[in-house]
Amino acid sequence: MTLIIAATRPSSALLGTVGLLSFDILNARCMFCFSTWLEMEHQNKKNAPFDFTGWQDVTKPDCPTQTNAVDCGVFTTRFAEYLSRDADFDFTQDDMAYYRRRMTYELVKVKLMNE
């Protein structure tokens, strides 16, 4: 399960929405649990209810799926990177070893590689 809170650009396919993006088959329950947690945390920290006005929950059921218990960070960075470019999610679980090596290289070299 990957859940991303995103403020998208007005030019994106989501038309500048701010909200919760869920990439999972269990998304409805997870979205409910996360928004409930967010509301409770906001009430606890700010002593005021969270204002969800203008937020939209977006579900992407036909997206890449993680099939192990170790690639969640790599998947999350891929989703964020692809969302930042308004790109289609064209990666798979099989690509994660490559992206892990690539991320390591970029961190060590302190330089992003071109696609």
Coordinates of N, CA, C and O in Angstrom, one line a residue:
M1 N 0.8 -1.2 0.0 CA 0.0 0.0 0.0 C 0.9 1.2 0.0 O 1.8 1.4 0.8
T2 N 0.7 2.1 -0.9 CA 1.3 3.4 -0.9 C 0.3 4.5 -0.9 O -0.7 4.4 -1.6
L3 N 0.4 5.4 0.1 CA -0.5 6.5 0.2 C 0.3 7.7 0.2 O 1.3 7.9 0.9
I4 N 0.0 8.6 -0.7 CA 0.7 9.9 -0.9 C -0.3 11.1 -0.7 O -1.3 11.1 -1.3
I5 N 0.1 12.0 0.1 CA -0.6 13.2 0.2 C 0.0 14.2 -0.8 O 1.2 14.4 -0.7
A6 N -0.8 14.7 -1.7 CA -0.2 15.4 -2.8 C -0.9 16.7 -3.1 O -2.1 16.8 -3.0
A7 N -0.1 17.7 -3.3 CA -0.7 19.0 -3.9 C -0.2 19.0 -5.3 O 1.0 19.2 -5.6
T8 N -1.1 18.8 -6.2 CA -0.6 18.7 -7.6 C -0.7 20.0 -8.3 O -1.4 20.9 -7.9
R9 N 0.1 20.1 -9.4 CA 0.1 21.3 -10.2 C -1.2 21.5 -10.9 O -1.8 20.5 -11.4
P10 N -1.6 22.7 -11.2 CA -2.9 22.9 -12.0 C -2.8 22.3 -13.3 O -3.9 21.9 -13.9
S11 N -1.7 22.1 -13.9 CA -1.6 21.5 -15.3 C -1.7 20.0 -15.3 O -1.8 19.4 -16.3
S12 N -1.7 19.4 -14.1 CA -1.7 18.0 -14.0 C -3.1 17.4 -14.4 O -4.1 18.1 -14.4
A13 N -3.1 16.1 -14.6 CA -4.4 15.4 -14.9 C -5.4 15.5 -13.8 O -6.6 15.4 -13.9
L14 N -4.9 15.8 -12.5 CA -5.8 15.9 -11.4 C -6.2 17.3 -11.2 O -6.9 17.6 -10.2
L15 N -5.9 18.2 -12.1 CA -6.4 19.6 -12.1 C -6.2 20.3 -10.8 O -7.0 21.0 -10.2
G16 N -4.9 20.2 -10.3 CA -4.6 21.0 -9.1 C -5.2 20.6 -7.8 O -5.3 21.3 -6.9
T17 N -5.6 19.3 -7.7 CA -6.2 18.8 -6.5 C -5.2 18.7 -5.4 O -4.1 18.5 -5.6
V18 N -5.7 18.9 -4.2 CA -5.0 18.6 -3.0 C -5.8 17.5 -2.4 O -7.0 17.6 -2.2
G19 N -5.1 16.4 -2.0 CA -5.8 15.3 -1.4 C -5.0 14.1 -1.2 O -3.8 14.2 -1.2
L20 N -5.7 13.0 -1.1 CA -5.0 11.8 -0.8 C -5.1 10.9 -2.1 O -6.1 10.7 -2.7
L21 N -3.9 10.4 -2.4 CA -3.8 9.5 -3.6 C -3.5 8.1 -3.0 O -2.6 8.0 -2.2
S22 N -4.3 7.2 -3.4 CA -4.1 5.8 -3.0 C -3.8 4.9 -4.1 O -4.5 5.0 -5.1
F23 N -2.8 4.0 -4.0 CA -2.5 3.1 -5.0 C -2.5 1.7 -4.4 O -1.5 1.1 -4.0
D24 N -3.7 1.1 -4.3 CA -3.9 -0.2 -3.7 C -5.3 -0.7 -3.8 O -6.2 0.1 -3.9
I25 N -5.4 -2.0 -3.8 CA -6.8 -2.6 -4.0 C -7.6 -2.4 -2.7 O -8.8 -2.5 -2.7
L26 N -6.9 -2.2 -1.6 CA -7.6 -2.0 -0.3 C -7.8 -0.5 0.0 O -8.0 -0.1 1.1
N27 N -7.8 0.3 -1.0 CA -7.8 1.8 -0.9 C -8.9 2.4 -0.1 O -8.7 3.3 0.7
A28 N -10.1 2.0 -0.2 CA -11.2 2.6 0.4 C -11.1 2.6 2.0 O -11.2 3.6 2.7
R29 N -10.7 1.4 2.5 CA -10.5 1.3 3.9 C -9.3 2.0 4.4 O -9.3 2.7 5.4
C30 N -8.2 2.0 3.6 CA -7.0 2.7 4.0 C -7.2 4.2 3.9 O -6.7 4.9 4.8
M31 N -7.9 4.7 2.9 CA -8.2 6.1 2.8 C -9.0 6.6 4.0 O -8.7 7.6 4.6
F32 N -10.0 5.8 4.4 CA -10.8 6.1 5.5 C -10.0 6.2 6.8 O -10.0 7.1 7.6
C33 N -9.2 5.2 7.0 CA -8.3 5.1 8.2 C -7.3 6.3 8.2 O -7.1 6.9 9.3
F34 N -6.7 6.6 7.1 CA -5.7 7.6 7.1 C -6.4 9.0 7.3 O -5.9 9.8 8.1
S35 N -7.5 9.3 6.7 CA -8.2 10.5 6.9 C -8.7 10.7 8.3 O -8.6 11.8 8.9
T36 N -9.1 9.6 8.9 CA -9.5 9.6 10.3 C -8.3 9.9 11.2 O -8.4 10.7 12.1
W37 N -7.2 9.3 10.9 CA -6.0 9.5 11.7 C -5.6 11.0 11.5 O -5.2 11.6 12.5
L38 N -5.6 11.5 10.3 CA -5.2 12.9 10.1 C -6.1 13.9 10.8 O -5.6 14.8 11.5
E39 N -7.4 13.6 10.8 CA -8.3 14.4 11.6 C -8.1 14.4 13.1 O -8.0 15.4 13.7
M40 N -7.8 13.2 13.6 CA -7.5 13.0 15.0 C -6.2 13.7 15.4 O -6.1 14.4 16.5
E41 N -5.2 13.6 14.6 CA -3.9 14.2 14.9 C -4.0 15.7 14.9 O -3.5 16.4 15.7
H42 N -4.7 16.2 13.9 CA -4.9 17.7 13.8 C -5.7 18.2 15.0 O -5.3 19.2 15.6
Q43 N -6.7 17.5 15.4 CA -7.5 17.9 16.6 C -6.6 17.9 17.8 O -6.6 18.8 18.6
N44 N -5.8 16.9 18.0 CA -4.9 16.7 19.1 C -3.8 17.8 19.1 O -3.6 18.4 20.2
K45 N -3.2 18.1 18.0 CA -2.1 19.1 17.9 C -2.6 20.5 17.8 O -1.9 21.4 18.4
K46 N -3.6 20.8 17.1 CA -4.1 22.1 16.8 C -5.3 22.5 17.6 O -5.8 23.7 17.5
N47 N -5.9 21.5 18.3 CA -7.2 21.7 19.0 C -8.3 22.3 18.1 O -9.0 23.2 18.6
A48 N -8.3 21.8 16.9 CA -9.3 22.3 16.0 C -9.5 21.1 14.9 O -8.6 20.4 14.7
P49 N -10.7 21.0 14.4 CA -10.9 20.0 13.4 C -10.2 20.3 12.1 O -9.9 21.4 11.8
F50 N -9.8 19.2 11.4 CA -9.1 19.4 10.1 C -10.1 19.8 9.1 O -11.2 19.2 9.0
D51 N -9.7 20.7 8.2 CA -10.6 21.2 7.2 C -10.3 20.5 5.9 O -9.3 20.7 5.2
F52 N -11.2 19.5 5.5 CA -10.9 18.8 4.2 C -11.6 19.5 3.0 O -11.6 18.9 1.9
T53 N -12.0 20.7 3.2 CA -12.6 21.5 2.1 C -11.6 21.6 0.9 O -10.5 21.9 1.1
G54 N -12.1 21.2 -0.3 CA -11.2 21.2 -1.5 C -10.4 20.0 -1.7 O -9.7 19.9 -2.7
W55 N -10.4 19.1 -0.7 CA -9.6 17.9 -0.9 C -10.4 16.9 -1.7 O -11.6 16.8 -1.6
Q56 N -9.7 16.1 -2.5 CA -10.4 15.0 -3.3 C -9.5 13.7 -3.1 O -8.3 13.7 -3.2
D57 N -10.2 12.6 -2.8 CA -9.6 11.3 -2.7 C -9.5 10.8 -4.1 O -10.5 10.8 -4.8
V58 N -8.3 10.4 -4.5 CA -8.1 9.9 -5.9 C -7.6 8.5 -5.8 O -6.6 8.2 -5.1
T59 N -8.2 7.5 -6.5 CA -7.7 6.1 -6.4 C -7.2 5.7 -7.8 O -7.9 6.0 -8.8
K60 N -6.1 5.1 -7.9 CA -5.5 4.6 -9.1 C -5.4 3.1 -9.0 O -4.4 2.6 -8.6
P61 N -6.5 2.4 -9.4 CA -6.5 0.9 -9.3 C -5.6 0.2 -10.2 O -5.2 -0.9 -10.0
D62 N -5.2 0.8 -11.3 CA -4.4 0.1 -12.4 C -3.0 0.6 -12.4 O -2.4 1.0 -13.4
C63 N -2.4 0.5 -11.2 CA -1.0 1.0 -11.1 C -0.1 -0.1 -10.7 O -0.5 -1.2 -10.3
P64 N 1.3 0.1 -10.8 CA 2.2 -0.9 -10.4 C 2.0 -1.4 -8.9 O 1.6 -0.6 -8.1
T65 N 2.2 -2.6 -8.7 CA 2.0 -3.2 -7.4 C 3.2 -3.8 -6.8 O 4.0 -4.5 -7.5
Q66 N 3.5 -3.5 -5.6 CA 4.6 -4.1 -4.9 C 4.3 -5.5 -4.5 O 3.2 -5.8 -3.9
T67 N 5.2 -6.4 -4.7 CA 4.9 -7.8 -4.4 C 5.8 -8.4 -3.3 O 5.9 -9.6 -3.1
N68 N 6.6 -7.5 -2.6 CA 7.4 -8.0 -1.5 C 7.3 -7.0 -0.4 O 6.6 -6.0 -0.4
A69 N 8.0 -7.3 0.7 CA 7.9 -6.4 1.9 C 9.1 -5.5 2.0 O 9.2 -4.8 3.1
V70 N 9.9 -5.3 1.0 CA 11.1 -4.5 1.2 C 11.2 -3.3 0.2 O 12.1 -2.4 0.4
D71 N 10.4 -3.2 -0.7 CA 10.5 -2.1 -1.7 C 9.6 -0.9 -1.6 O 9.4 -0.1 -2.5
C72 N 8.9 -0.8 -0.4 CA 8.0 0.3 -0.2 C 8.6 1.7 -0.4 O 8.0 2.5 -1.0
G73 N 9.8 1.9 0.1 CA 10.5 3.2 -0.1 C 10.8 3.5 -1.5 O 10.6 4.6 -2.0
V74 N 11.2 2.4 -2.2 CA 11.6 2.6 -3.7 C 10.3 2.9 -4.4 O 10.2 3.8 -5.3
F75 N 9.2 2.2 -4.2 CA 7.9 2.4 -4.8 C 7.4 3.8 -4.5 O 7.0 4.5 -5.4
T76 N 7.5 4.3 -3.3 CA 7.1 5.6 -2.9 C 7.8 6.7 -3.7 O 7.2 7.6 -4.2
T77 N 9.1 6.5 -3.8 CA 9.9 7.6 -4.5 C 9.6 7.5 -6.0 O 9.5 8.6 -6.6
R78 N 9.3 6.3 -6.5 CA 8.9 6.2 -8.0 C 7.6 6.9 -8.2 O 7.4 7.7 -9.1
F79 N 6.6 6.6 -7.3 CA 5.3 7.3 -7.5 C 5.4 8.8 -7.4 O 4.9 9.5 -8.2
A80 N 6.2 9.3 -6.4 CA 6.3 10.7 -6.3 C 7.0 11.3 -7.5 O 6.6 12.4 -8.0
E81 N 8.1 10.7 -8.0 CA 8.8 11.2 -9.1 C 7.9 11.2 -10.4 O 7.9 12.2 -11.1
Y82 N 7.2 10.2 -10.6 CA 6.3 10.1 -11.8 C 5.2 11.1 -11.7 O 4.8 11.8 -12.6
L83 N 4.6 11.3 -10.5 CA 3.6 12.3 -10.2 C 4.1 13.7 -10.5 O 3.4 14.5 -11.1
S84 N 5.3 14.0 -10.1 CA 5.9 15.3 -10.3 C 6.1 15.6 -11.8 O 6.1 16.8 -12.2
R85 N 6.1 14.6 -12.7 CA 6.2 14.8 -14.1 C 4.9 14.6 -14.9 O 4.9 14.6 -16.1
D86 N 3.9 14.3 -14.1 CA 2.6 13.9 -14.8 C 2.8 12.8 -15.7 O 2.1 12.7 -16.8
A87 N 3.6 11.8 -15.4 CA 3.9 10.7 -16.2 C 3.1 9.5 -15.9 O 2.6 9.3 -14.7
D88 N 2.8 8.6 -16.9 CA 2.1 7.4 -16.6 C 3.0 6.5 -15.8 O 4.3 6.5 -16.0
F89 N 2.5 5.7 -14.9 CA 3.2 4.7 -14.1 C 3.6 3.5 -14.9 O 2.8 2.6 -15.1
D90 N 4.8 3.6 -15.5 CA 5.2 2.5 -16.4 C 6.2 1.6 -15.8 O 6.9 0.9 -16.5
F91 N 6.4 1.7 -14.5 CA 7.4 0.8 -13.9 C 6.7 -0.4 -13.2 O 5.5 -0.4 -13.1
T92 N 7.5 -1.4 -12.9 CA 6.9 -2.6 -12.3 C 7.8 -3.1 -11.1 O 8.9 -2.5 -10.9
Q93 N 7.4 -4.1 -10.4 CA 8.2 -4.7 -9.4 C 9.6 -5.1 -9.9 O 10.6 -4.9 -9.2
D94 N 9.6 -5.5 -11.1 CA 10.9 -6.0 -11.7 C 11.9 -4.8 -11.9 O 13.1 -5.1 -12.0
D95 N 11.5 -3.6 -11.9 CA 12.3 -2.4 -12.0 C 13.0 -2.0 -10.7 O 13.9 -1.1 -10.7
M96 N 12.5 -2.5 -9.6 CA 12.9 -1.9 -8.3 C 14.4 -2.1 -8.0 O 15.0 -1.2 -7.4
A97 N 15.0 -3.2 -8.4 CA 16.5 -3.4 -8.2 C 17.3 -2.3 -8.9 O 18.2 -1.7 -8.4
Y98 N 16.8 -2.1 -10.2 CA 17.5 -1.0 -11.0 C 17.3 0.4 -10.2 O 18.3 1.1 -10.1
Y99 N 16.1 0.7 -9.8 CA 15.9 2.0 -9.2 C 16.6 2.1 -7.8 O 17.1 3.2 -7.5
R100 N 16.7 1.0 -7.1 CA 17.5 1.0 -5.9 C 19.0 1.3 -6.1 O 19.6 2.2 -5.5
R101 N 19.6 0.7 -7.1 CA 21.0 0.9 -7.5 C 21.1 2.4 -8.0 O 22.1 3.1 -7.7
R102 N 20.2 2.8 -8.8 CA 20.2 4.2 -9.3 C 20.1 5.2 -8.2 O 20.9 6.2 -8.2
M103 N 19.2 5.0 -7.3 CA 19.1 6.0 -6.2 C 20.4 6.0 -5.4 O 20.9 7.1 -4.9
T104 N 21.0 4.8 -5.1 CA 22.3 4.8 -4.4 C 23.4 5.6 -5.2 O 24.1 6.4 -4.6
Y105 N 23.5 5.4 -6.5 CA 24.4 6.1 -7.3 C 24.2 7.6 -7.2 O 25.2 8.3 -7.0
E106 N 23.0 8.0 -7.3 CA 22.6 9.5 -7.3 C 23.0 10.1 -5.9 O 23.5 11.2 -5.9
L107 N 22.7 9.3 -4.9 CA 23.0 9.8 -3.5 C 24.6 9.9 -3.3 O 25.1 10.9 -2.8
V108 N 25.3 8.9 -3.8 CA 26.7 8.9 -3.6 C 27.4 10.0 -4.4 O 28.3 10.8 -4.0
K109 N 26.9 10.2 -5.7 CA 27.5 11.2 -6.6 C 26.9 12.6 -6.3 O 27.4 13.6 -6.9
V110 N 25.8 12.7 -5.5 CA 25.1 14.0 -5.3 C 24.7 14.6 -6.6 O 24.9 15.8 -6.8
K111 N 24.2 13.8 -7.5 CA 23.7 14.3 -8.8 C 22.7 13.3 -9.4 O 22.8 12.1 -9.3
L112 N 21.6 13.9 -9.9 CA 20.6 13.2 -10.5 C 20.9 12.7 -11.9 O 21.5 13.5 -12.6
M113 N 20.6 11.5 -12.2 CA 20.9 11.0 -13.6 C 19.7 11.5 -14.5 O 18.6 11.7 -14.1
N114 N 20.0 11.7 -15.8 CA 18.9 11.9 -16.8 C 18.2 10.6 -17.1 O 18.8 9.6 -17.0
E115 N 16.9 10.7 -17.4 CA 16.2 9.5 -17.7 C 16.7 8.8 -18.9 O 17.2 8.8 -19.8

